Structure formats: C-alpha cells, structure tokens
Short mmCIF file of C-alpha atoms in Angstrom, two decimals:
data_model
loop_
_atom_site.label_atom_id
_atom_site.label_comp_id
_atom_site.label_asym_id
_atom_site.label_seq_id
_atom_site.Cartn_x
_atom_site.Cartn_y
_atom_site.Cartn_z
CA MET J 1 12.30 -7.01 -5.75
CA THR J 2 8.74 -8.20 -6.35
CA THR J 3 7.87 -9.47 -9.82
CA TRP J 4 4.69 -7.58 -10.65
CA PRO J 5 2.33 -9.32 -13.12
CA ASN J 6 0.45 -6.05 -13.76
CA HIS J 7 3.51 -4.18 -15.08
CA THR J 8 3.63 -5.61 -18.62
CA GLY J 9 1.62 -2.78 -20.14
CA PRO J 10 3.46 0.04 -18.34
CA TRP J 11 6.84 -1.46 -19.30
CA ASN J 12 5.82 -1.71 -22.94
CA GLU J 13 4.72 1.91 -22.98
CA TRP J 14 7.80 3.13 -21.10
CA ARG J 15 10.29 1.29 -23.31
CA SER J 16 8.47 2.38 -26.45
CA ALA J 17 8.88 5.98 -25.29
CA MET J 18 12.57 5.42 -24.52
CA ALA J 19 13.07 4.11 -28.06
CA GLY J 20 11.47 7.21 -29.56
CA THR J 21 13.23 10.30 -30.79
CA ARG J 22 12.27 12.43 -27.79
CA MET J 23 11.54 11.10 -24.31
CA HIS J 24 8.93 13.10 -22.41
CA HIS J 25 10.46 14.79 -19.35
CA GLY J 26 7.51 14.32 -16.97
CA TRP J 27 5.60 11.13 -16.10
CA LEU J 28 2.68 10.36 -13.78
CA LEU J 29 2.69 6.79 -12.48
CA ALA J 30 -0.98 6.50 -11.58
CA GLY J 31 -2.94 3.76 -9.87
CA LYS J 32 -4.18 2.52 -6.53
CA SER J 33 -1.69 2.25 -3.70
CA GLY J 34 -0.01 -1.16 -3.50
CA LEU J 35 0.42 -1.85 -7.24
CA GLY J 36 4.22 -1.66 -7.34
CA LYS J 37 4.53 1.84 -8.79
CA HIS J 38 7.56 2.66 -6.63
CA ASP J 39 9.37 -0.51 -7.70
CA PHE J 40 8.61 0.35 -11.32
CA ALA J 41 9.86 3.92 -10.88
CA ILE J 42 13.22 2.77 -9.50
CA ALA J 43 13.74 0.11 -12.17
CA ALA J 44 12.62 2.42 -15.01
CA ALA J 45 14.82 5.24 -13.74
CA ARG J 46 17.84 2.93 -13.71
CA GLU J 47 17.17 1.97 -17.32
CA LEU J 48 16.87 5.62 -18.30
CA VAL J 49 20.11 6.83 -16.68
CA ALA J 50 22.19 3.84 -17.81
CA GLU J 51 24.58 4.57 -20.70
CA ASP J 52 26.91 2.31 -22.64
CA GLY J 53 30.42 2.28 -21.27
CA ILE J 54 29.50 3.83 -17.92
CA PRO J 55 29.47 1.39 -14.97
CA GLN J 56 26.27 1.61 -12.92
CA PRO J 57 26.22 1.11 -9.13
CA ALA J 58 24.24 -1.84 -7.77
CA GLY J 59 22.87 0.15 -4.81
CA ASP J 60 21.68 3.74 -4.56
CA HIS J 61 22.29 5.66 -7.75
CA PRO J 62 23.69 9.21 -7.54
CA ASP J 63 21.59 10.31 -10.51
CA ILE J 64 18.27 9.03 -9.13
CA ILE J 65 16.79 11.40 -6.54
CA VAL J 66 13.90 9.99 -4.49
CA LEU J 67 11.70 12.35 -2.50
CA THR J 68 9.21 10.95 0.01
CA TYR J 69 8.07 11.79 3.52
CA GLY J 70 10.91 13.37 5.51
CA PRO J 71 11.36 13.65 9.28
CA LYS J 72 8.42 15.22 11.11
CA ASN J 73 10.48 17.90 12.89
CA ASP J 74 14.03 18.84 13.93
CA LYS J 75 14.08 16.24 16.71
CA GLU J 76 13.13 13.47 14.28
CA ALA J 77 15.66 14.81 11.76
CA ARG J 78 18.42 14.43 14.36
CA ALA J 79 17.29 10.86 15.03
CA ALA J 80 17.39 10.13 11.29
CA ALA J 81 20.88 11.63 11.02
CA ASP J 82 22.00 9.33 13.85
CA GLY J 83 20.61 6.28 12.04
CA LYS J 84 17.77 5.82 14.54
CA ASP J 85 14.10 5.20 13.89
CA PHE J 86 12.23 8.44 13.33
CA GLU J 87 8.68 9.64 12.83
CA ARG J 88 7.92 10.89 9.33
CA ALA J 89 5.89 13.91 8.28
CA ARG J 90 2.55 13.30 6.61
CA SER J 91 3.38 15.42 3.57
CA ILE J 92 6.25 16.25 1.21
CA ARG J 93 7.38 19.76 2.05
CA VAL J 94 8.58 22.70 0.02
CA ASP J 95 12.07 22.65 1.56
CA GLN J 96 12.56 19.15 0.14
CA ILE J 97 11.71 20.43 -3.33
CA ARG J 98 14.09 23.38 -2.89
CA VAL J 99 16.96 21.09 -1.91
CA MET J 100 16.26 18.90 -4.95
CA GLN J 101 16.18 21.94 -7.25
CA ARG J 102 19.58 23.08 -5.99
CA ARG J 103 20.97 19.69 -6.96
CA LEU J 104 19.59 20.16 -10.46
CA ASN J 105 21.89 23.17 -10.90
CA THR J 106 24.80 20.74 -11.22
CA ARG J 107 25.44 18.14 -13.91
CA PRO J 108 24.49 14.48 -13.39
CA THR J 109 27.22 12.53 -11.63
CA LEU J 110 27.79 9.58 -13.97
CA GLY J 111 26.17 10.18 -17.34
CA SER J 112 24.02 12.76 -19.08
CA ARG J 113 20.66 11.94 -17.46
CA ARG J 114 19.10 12.32 -14.05
CA VAL J 115 15.70 11.17 -12.70
CA VAL J 116 13.70 12.70 -9.85
CA ILE J 117 11.11 10.36 -8.26
CA ILE J 118 8.47 11.91 -5.97
CA ASP J 119 6.43 9.34 -4.06
CA PRO J 120 3.61 10.00 -3.36
CA ALA J 121 3.32 13.19 -5.36
CA ASP J 122 -0.31 13.72 -4.30
CA ASP J 123 0.90 14.32 -0.73
CA MET J 124 2.97 17.39 -1.62
CA GLU J 125 2.15 20.59 0.23
CA VAL J 126 0.65 23.29 -1.97
CA ALA J 127 3.86 25.31 -1.78
CA ALA J 128 5.88 22.21 -2.71
CA ALA J 129 3.63 21.52 -5.71
CA ASN J 130 3.93 25.12 -6.92
CA ALA J 131 7.72 24.98 -6.55
CA LEU J 132 7.89 21.70 -8.48
CA LEU J 133 5.78 23.21 -11.26
CA LYS J 134 8.60 25.60 -12.11
CA SER J 135 10.98 22.68 -12.69
CA LEU J 136 8.40 20.88 -14.81
CA GLU J 137 7.86 23.99 -16.92
CA GLU J 138 11.58 24.44 -17.59
CA PRO J 139 13.31 21.12 -16.86
CA PRO J 140 17.12 21.16 -16.87
CA GLN J 141 18.77 19.35 -19.74
CA GLY J 142 18.74 15.58 -19.20
CA THR J 143 16.40 15.71 -16.18
CA PHE J 144 13.26 13.57 -16.01
CA PHE J 145 10.51 13.52 -13.39
CA MET J 146 8.49 10.49 -12.28
CA LEU J 147 5.57 11.37 -9.99
CA VAL J 148 4.07 8.37 -8.22
CA THR J 149 0.43 9.14 -7.51
CA HIS J 150 -2.39 7.15 -5.93
CA ARG J 151 -4.93 9.95 -6.45
CA PRO J 152 -4.04 11.98 -9.56
CA ALA J 153 -7.01 14.32 -9.06
CA ARG J 154 -5.25 15.77 -6.00
CA LEU J 155 -2.40 17.08 -8.14
CA LEU J 156 -2.49 20.58 -9.58
CA PRO J 157 -4.06 20.54 -13.05
CA THR J 158 -1.00 22.40 -14.31
CA ILE J 159 1.25 19.58 -13.07
CA ARG J 160 -0.96 16.91 -14.66
CA SER J 161 -0.96 18.77 -17.97
CA ARG J 162 2.83 18.74 -18.14
CA CYS J 163 3.19 15.01 -17.57
CA ARG J 164 2.47 11.89 -19.57
CA ILE J 165 0.34 9.42 -17.62
CA LEU J 166 1.28 5.79 -17.14
CA ARG J 167 -1.57 3.78 -15.63
CA PHE J 168 -1.12 0.67 -13.49
CA PRO J 169 -3.97 -1.88 -13.57
CA LEU J 170 -5.37 -3.63 -10.53
CA LEU J 171 -4.24 -7.15 -9.73
CA LYS J 172 -6.55 -10.14 -9.87
CA ASP J 173 -7.27 -12.00 -6.64
CA ALA J 174 -5.34 -15.05 -7.87
CA GLN J 175 -2.32 -12.84 -8.66
CA ILE J 176 -2.40 -11.33 -5.17
CA GLU J 177 -2.50 -14.81 -3.66
CA GLU J 178 0.50 -15.85 -5.77
CA LEU J 179 2.43 -12.77 -4.65
CA LEU J 180 1.64 -13.50 -1.00
CA ASP J 181 2.83 -17.10 -1.46
CA ALA J 182 6.04 -15.91 -3.19
CA ALA J 183 6.71 -13.57 -0.26
CA GLY J 184 6.28 -16.45 2.18
CA ILE J 185 3.14 -14.98 3.73
CA GLY J 186 1.24 -17.93 5.15
CA GLY J 187 -2.34 -18.34 6.18
CA GLY J 188 -5.37 -19.53 4.32
CA GLY J 189 -9.05 -20.27 4.57
CA ASP J 190 -11.88 -17.79 4.78
CA ALA J 191 -9.89 -15.10 6.58
CA ARG J 192 -7.22 -14.92 3.91
CA PHE J 193 -9.79 -15.02 1.14
CA ALA J 194 -11.69 -12.16 2.79
CA ALA J 195 -8.50 -10.09 3.11
CA ILE J 196 -7.60 -10.63 -0.56
CA ARG J 197 -11.11 -9.72 -1.68
CA ALA J 198 -11.10 -6.67 0.57
CA ALA J 199 -7.76 -5.53 -0.86
CA GLU J 200 -9.62 -4.78 -4.11
CA GLY J 201 -6.74 -5.46 -6.46
CA SER J 202 -3.92 -4.04 -4.31
CA TYR J 203 -1.13 -6.37 -3.23
CA GLY J 204 0.20 -3.71 -0.87
CA VAL J 205 -3.12 -3.57 0.96
CA ALA J 206 -3.37 -7.38 1.10
CA LEU J 207 0.18 -7.54 2.44
CA ARG J 208 -0.66 -5.07 5.21
CA PHE J 209 -3.70 -7.18 6.10
CA ALA J 210 -1.52 -10.28 6.32
CA GLU J 211 1.25 -8.58 8.30
CA GLN J 212 -1.28 -7.13 10.74
CA ASP J 213 -3.03 -10.53 11.09
CA LEU J 214 -6.36 -8.96 10.18
CA GLY J 215 -8.13 -12.22 9.39
CA PRO J 216 -9.97 -12.24 12.76
CA VAL J 217 -10.76 -8.53 12.32
CA ALA J 218 -12.22 -9.29 8.88
CA ASN J 219 -14.43 -11.97 10.42
CA ALA J 220 -15.62 -9.54 13.11
CA ILE J 221 -16.40 -6.89 10.50
CA LYS J 222 -18.31 -9.43 8.42
CA SER J 223 -20.35 -10.45 11.46
CA LEU J 224 -21.28 -6.83 12.26
CA LEU J 225 -22.27 -6.17 8.64
CA THR J 226 -24.31 -9.38 8.45
CA ASN J 227 -25.87 -9.77 11.87
CA GLY J 228 -25.72 -6.36 13.48
CA ASP J 229 -24.87 -6.13 17.18
CA PRO J 230 -27.98 -5.91 19.38
CA GLN J 231 -26.07 -6.96 22.52
CA MET J 232 -22.98 -4.78 21.87
CA THR J 233 -20.78 -7.89 22.09
CA GLY J 234 -19.65 -7.63 18.47
CA ARG J 235 -18.32 -4.12 18.95
CA ALA J 236 -16.50 -5.22 22.08
CA ASP J 237 -14.93 -8.11 20.16
CA LEU J 238 -13.83 -5.77 17.37
CA SER J 239 -12.26 -3.39 19.88
CA ARG J 240 -10.36 -6.26 21.51
CA LEU J 241 -9.11 -7.55 18.14
CA ILE J 242 -7.92 -4.12 17.02
CA GLY J 243 -6.09 -3.68 20.33
CA GLY J 244 -6.15 -0.98 22.96
CA ARG J 245 -2.69 0.27 21.97
CA ALA J 246 -2.96 -0.10 18.23
CA ASP J 247 -0.46 2.06 16.34
CA ARG J 248 -1.19 4.25 13.32
CA ALA J 249 -0.26 1.53 10.81
CA ARG J 250 -2.70 -0.96 12.34
CA LEU J 251 -5.51 1.58 12.52
CA ASP J 252 -4.94 2.58 8.90
CA ALA J 253 -5.08 -1.08 7.87
CA VAL J 254 -8.30 -1.63 9.83
CA PHE J 255 -9.92 1.39 8.18
CA GLU J 256 -8.83 0.19 4.73
CA LEU J 257 -10.23 -3.27 5.45
CA ALA J 258 -13.55 -1.95 6.76
CA GLN J 259 -13.98 0.45 3.83
CA ALA J 260 -13.18 -2.25 1.28
CA MET J 261 -15.54 -4.80 2.83
CA VAL J 262 -18.36 -2.25 2.96
CA ALA J 263 -17.73 -1.27 -0.67
CA ASP J 264 -17.70 -4.92 -1.74
CA LEU J 265 -21.01 -5.60 0.02
CA ALA J 266 -22.56 -2.47 -1.52
CA ARG J 267 -21.71 -3.79 -4.99
CA THR J 268 -23.23 -7.22 -4.36
CA THR J 269 -26.30 -6.64 -2.18
CA GLU J 270 -29.68 -7.15 -3.83
CA TYR J 271 -31.41 -4.63 -1.58
CA ALA J 272 -31.57 -0.97 -2.58
CA GLY J 273 -32.15 0.22 0.99
CA GLN J 274 -29.09 -1.57 2.32
CA ARG J 275 -27.01 -0.41 -0.65
CA ALA J 276 -27.79 3.23 0.13
CA THR J 277 -26.92 2.71 3.80
CA LEU J 278 -23.65 1.00 2.87
CA VAL J 279 -22.69 3.92 0.64
CA ASP J 280 -23.31 6.30 3.55
CA THR J 281 -21.36 4.02 5.89
CA HIS J 282 -18.39 3.96 3.53
CA SER J 283 -18.41 7.76 3.39
CA ASP J 284 -18.57 7.99 7.19
CA LEU J 285 -15.66 5.54 7.56
CA VAL J 286 -13.55 7.65 5.19
CA THR J 287 -14.38 10.75 7.23
CA LEU J 288 -13.62 9.03 10.53
CA ALA J 289 -10.28 7.74 9.19
CA ALA J 290 -9.31 11.29 8.21
CA GLN J 291 -10.34 12.67 11.61
CA ALA J 292 -8.66 9.97 13.72
CA PRO J 293 -5.11 11.45 13.84
CA THR J 294 -6.38 15.03 14.17
CA TYR J 295 -8.82 14.42 17.01
CA ASN J 296 -6.49 12.03 18.86
CA PHE J 297 -9.21 9.44 19.52
CA ASP J 298 -8.84 6.86 22.27
CA THR J 299 -8.22 3.63 20.33
CA ALA J 300 -10.88 1.66 22.21
CA LEU J 301 -13.50 4.34 21.62
CA LEU J 302 -12.46 4.63 17.99
CA ALA J 303 -12.91 0.88 17.54
CA VAL J 304 -16.42 1.10 19.03
CA GLU J 305 -17.24 3.97 16.65
CA ILE J 306 -16.07 1.86 13.68
CA GLY J 307 -18.22 -1.01 14.93
CA SER J 308 -21.25 1.24 15.33
CA LEU J 309 -20.95 2.44 11.73
CA LEU J 310 -20.70 -1.15 10.51
CA THR J 311 -23.66 -2.27 12.63
CA ARG J 312 -25.82 0.50 11.16
CA ALA J 313 -25.35 -1.06 7.71
CA ALA J 314 -26.50 -4.55 8.74
CA PRO J 315 -29.81 -5.85 7.35
CA ALA J 316 -31.02 -6.38 10.90
CA SER J 317 -30.71 -2.64 11.46
CA GLU J 318 -33.05 -1.84 8.58
CA HIS J 319 -36.81 -1.75 9.06
CA ALA J 320 -37.36 -3.05 5.52
CA HIS J 321 -35.64 -3.44 2.20
CA VAL J 322 -37.11 -2.89 -1.20
CA ARG J 323 -35.89 -5.62 -3.53
CA HIS J 324 -35.04 -4.77 -7.15
#
C-alpha cells in the first residue's frame, strides 16, 4: 500500500477520536480524487474493528463492507460472477444500499464493530442517498460509516450534517514525484514536470497521466494554448496523440490534463483578457467532458473539439490584451 505523506493530519484526528469516550458513527473523508482516501479508509477501518484477543484476517475483512460501482447490468453482473472483466455502472445504486442494510441486521462476524465504506459517496443515486440517510439517522449498535467523497457539496445536506468531516490536503509537486519514483514510474524532463504540475496536488491524477503516457499530449496542449493553431496542424497532432480508438479512461485523463493546464495558465497569466477566456475555456471543457459519454462522440472529432477550445484561449487568438 502507498505511504501517503499527506495523511499525518487525518491519522492524528482519527486516532484522537478513537481514543475518546464516544466515537462518531459517521465520517466524511473529503478531498480531491487521488489523495489516498480509499487507502486511508481501509486502514482506519481495520484499526477500528480490531479487538484484543480476536485474530484479524490479513485479506478481506468480514466486518468491513465496501460499496463502490457495481456491474452496469445483468449481463455484466454474470461476467463478474464468473470472474471475468466487466463494465461498471457510473453510480452507486439503491439496491446496493439495500443489500448492505440487510447485512446490518445481523451481528458483526468477529468482534463488536463493523465499518461500511462507500466510495465515492458523491456518486450515489438520489434513491441510494435517501436510503443511506435512514441508516445514518439510526445506526445499528457498533456500526460506523466512512463516506469517501471528492465533491462533498454533491451529498445531501442531511447526510453531511450527520457526519464528521476529515479533510485530506493536496500533495506538493515534490511529494508526487517521490510517490511516482517509489511506484517505479519512470520518465522525466518537461513532459513529466508538466504532468505533475497539471495534476494539481493529486497523485492519482499524476499516476493516470504517467500510465497513459500523456507527456506528448501535454506538450501538444501547451503548444495550442501558447501558439494557437492557424494551420489546423496542432489539432490534428492532438487527435493523433489521443488516438482514434481511445477508451473512456484515456479520454477522462486527457480531459483532466487539459482542464488542469488551462486552470494553471489562468492563475499565472498577466493578461486579464486571456484570463477571462481561459476561465470560459475551462468551463467549456468541463461541459464537453460531461457530454462525451452521453452524446457518444467520435473520438477523432472529440479530440478536434478539445483542440479548438484550447486554441481559442491562445494569445494569438485574442485581438488585444489589457495588461494589469
């Protein structure tokens, strides 16, 4: 398991609560995606359910229930049951919460405590969130909930009000580089530096950049943002680098990279006109990323659309900038 340098504060707060007279039954593990919140949840849950004199299993623990994206449909569920690769749903569904609640009607298997981890809790369906609320309002004896959330504002206010929040700070660029080195992720130079900067404090995002070999994509994005693309060659290059058959994971990583690089440039540019355009470009990229799976874009056309948004934000595309 990864050793997370940003977990010192959360561990201190968690263990201080465990040492108190009454441990809160609901916790929100909040912070940007890619900060190790899932790893923390598993390790913290194991500490909570462990009791003196009761041997604890090294692998999956019967008193730690983890809910995440399930199979997309019955066909994918059969594939999962057969041990095959399967496509996951894009939300946590109410039937998963119902199954978990039925398990809570029985006593914990080994000791007196049980932990339910929901990751990511902000991707619960509305019906699932409402069903979970009932368990949070009247938790069974010895049951604790840990809700991993990347966007706490998406949770029902009534769920947030019943949980204690544990915040996870962003990582420094040097810490991300150390984590990549420890994981044996090679590479270097400007491309790696750009990916780490674009990750904006998230090791998980930086890791996806590295695994997807997005260094050349980062260079292409930088060129479009800096020089524009009057001959359309830059957009063609970006499309080629993304790939005509790019899967969902690669497209998601490209969108994250483009959004982060645009946001970084918006923070550092000296020109008010370009800053406003970059803010609009970032918003349009977020919208396009949300529409991509719904509208079933052709990958090549989608890559050109990304490139066009980036080109619009280049200084060469502006008639003039007012310097402040």
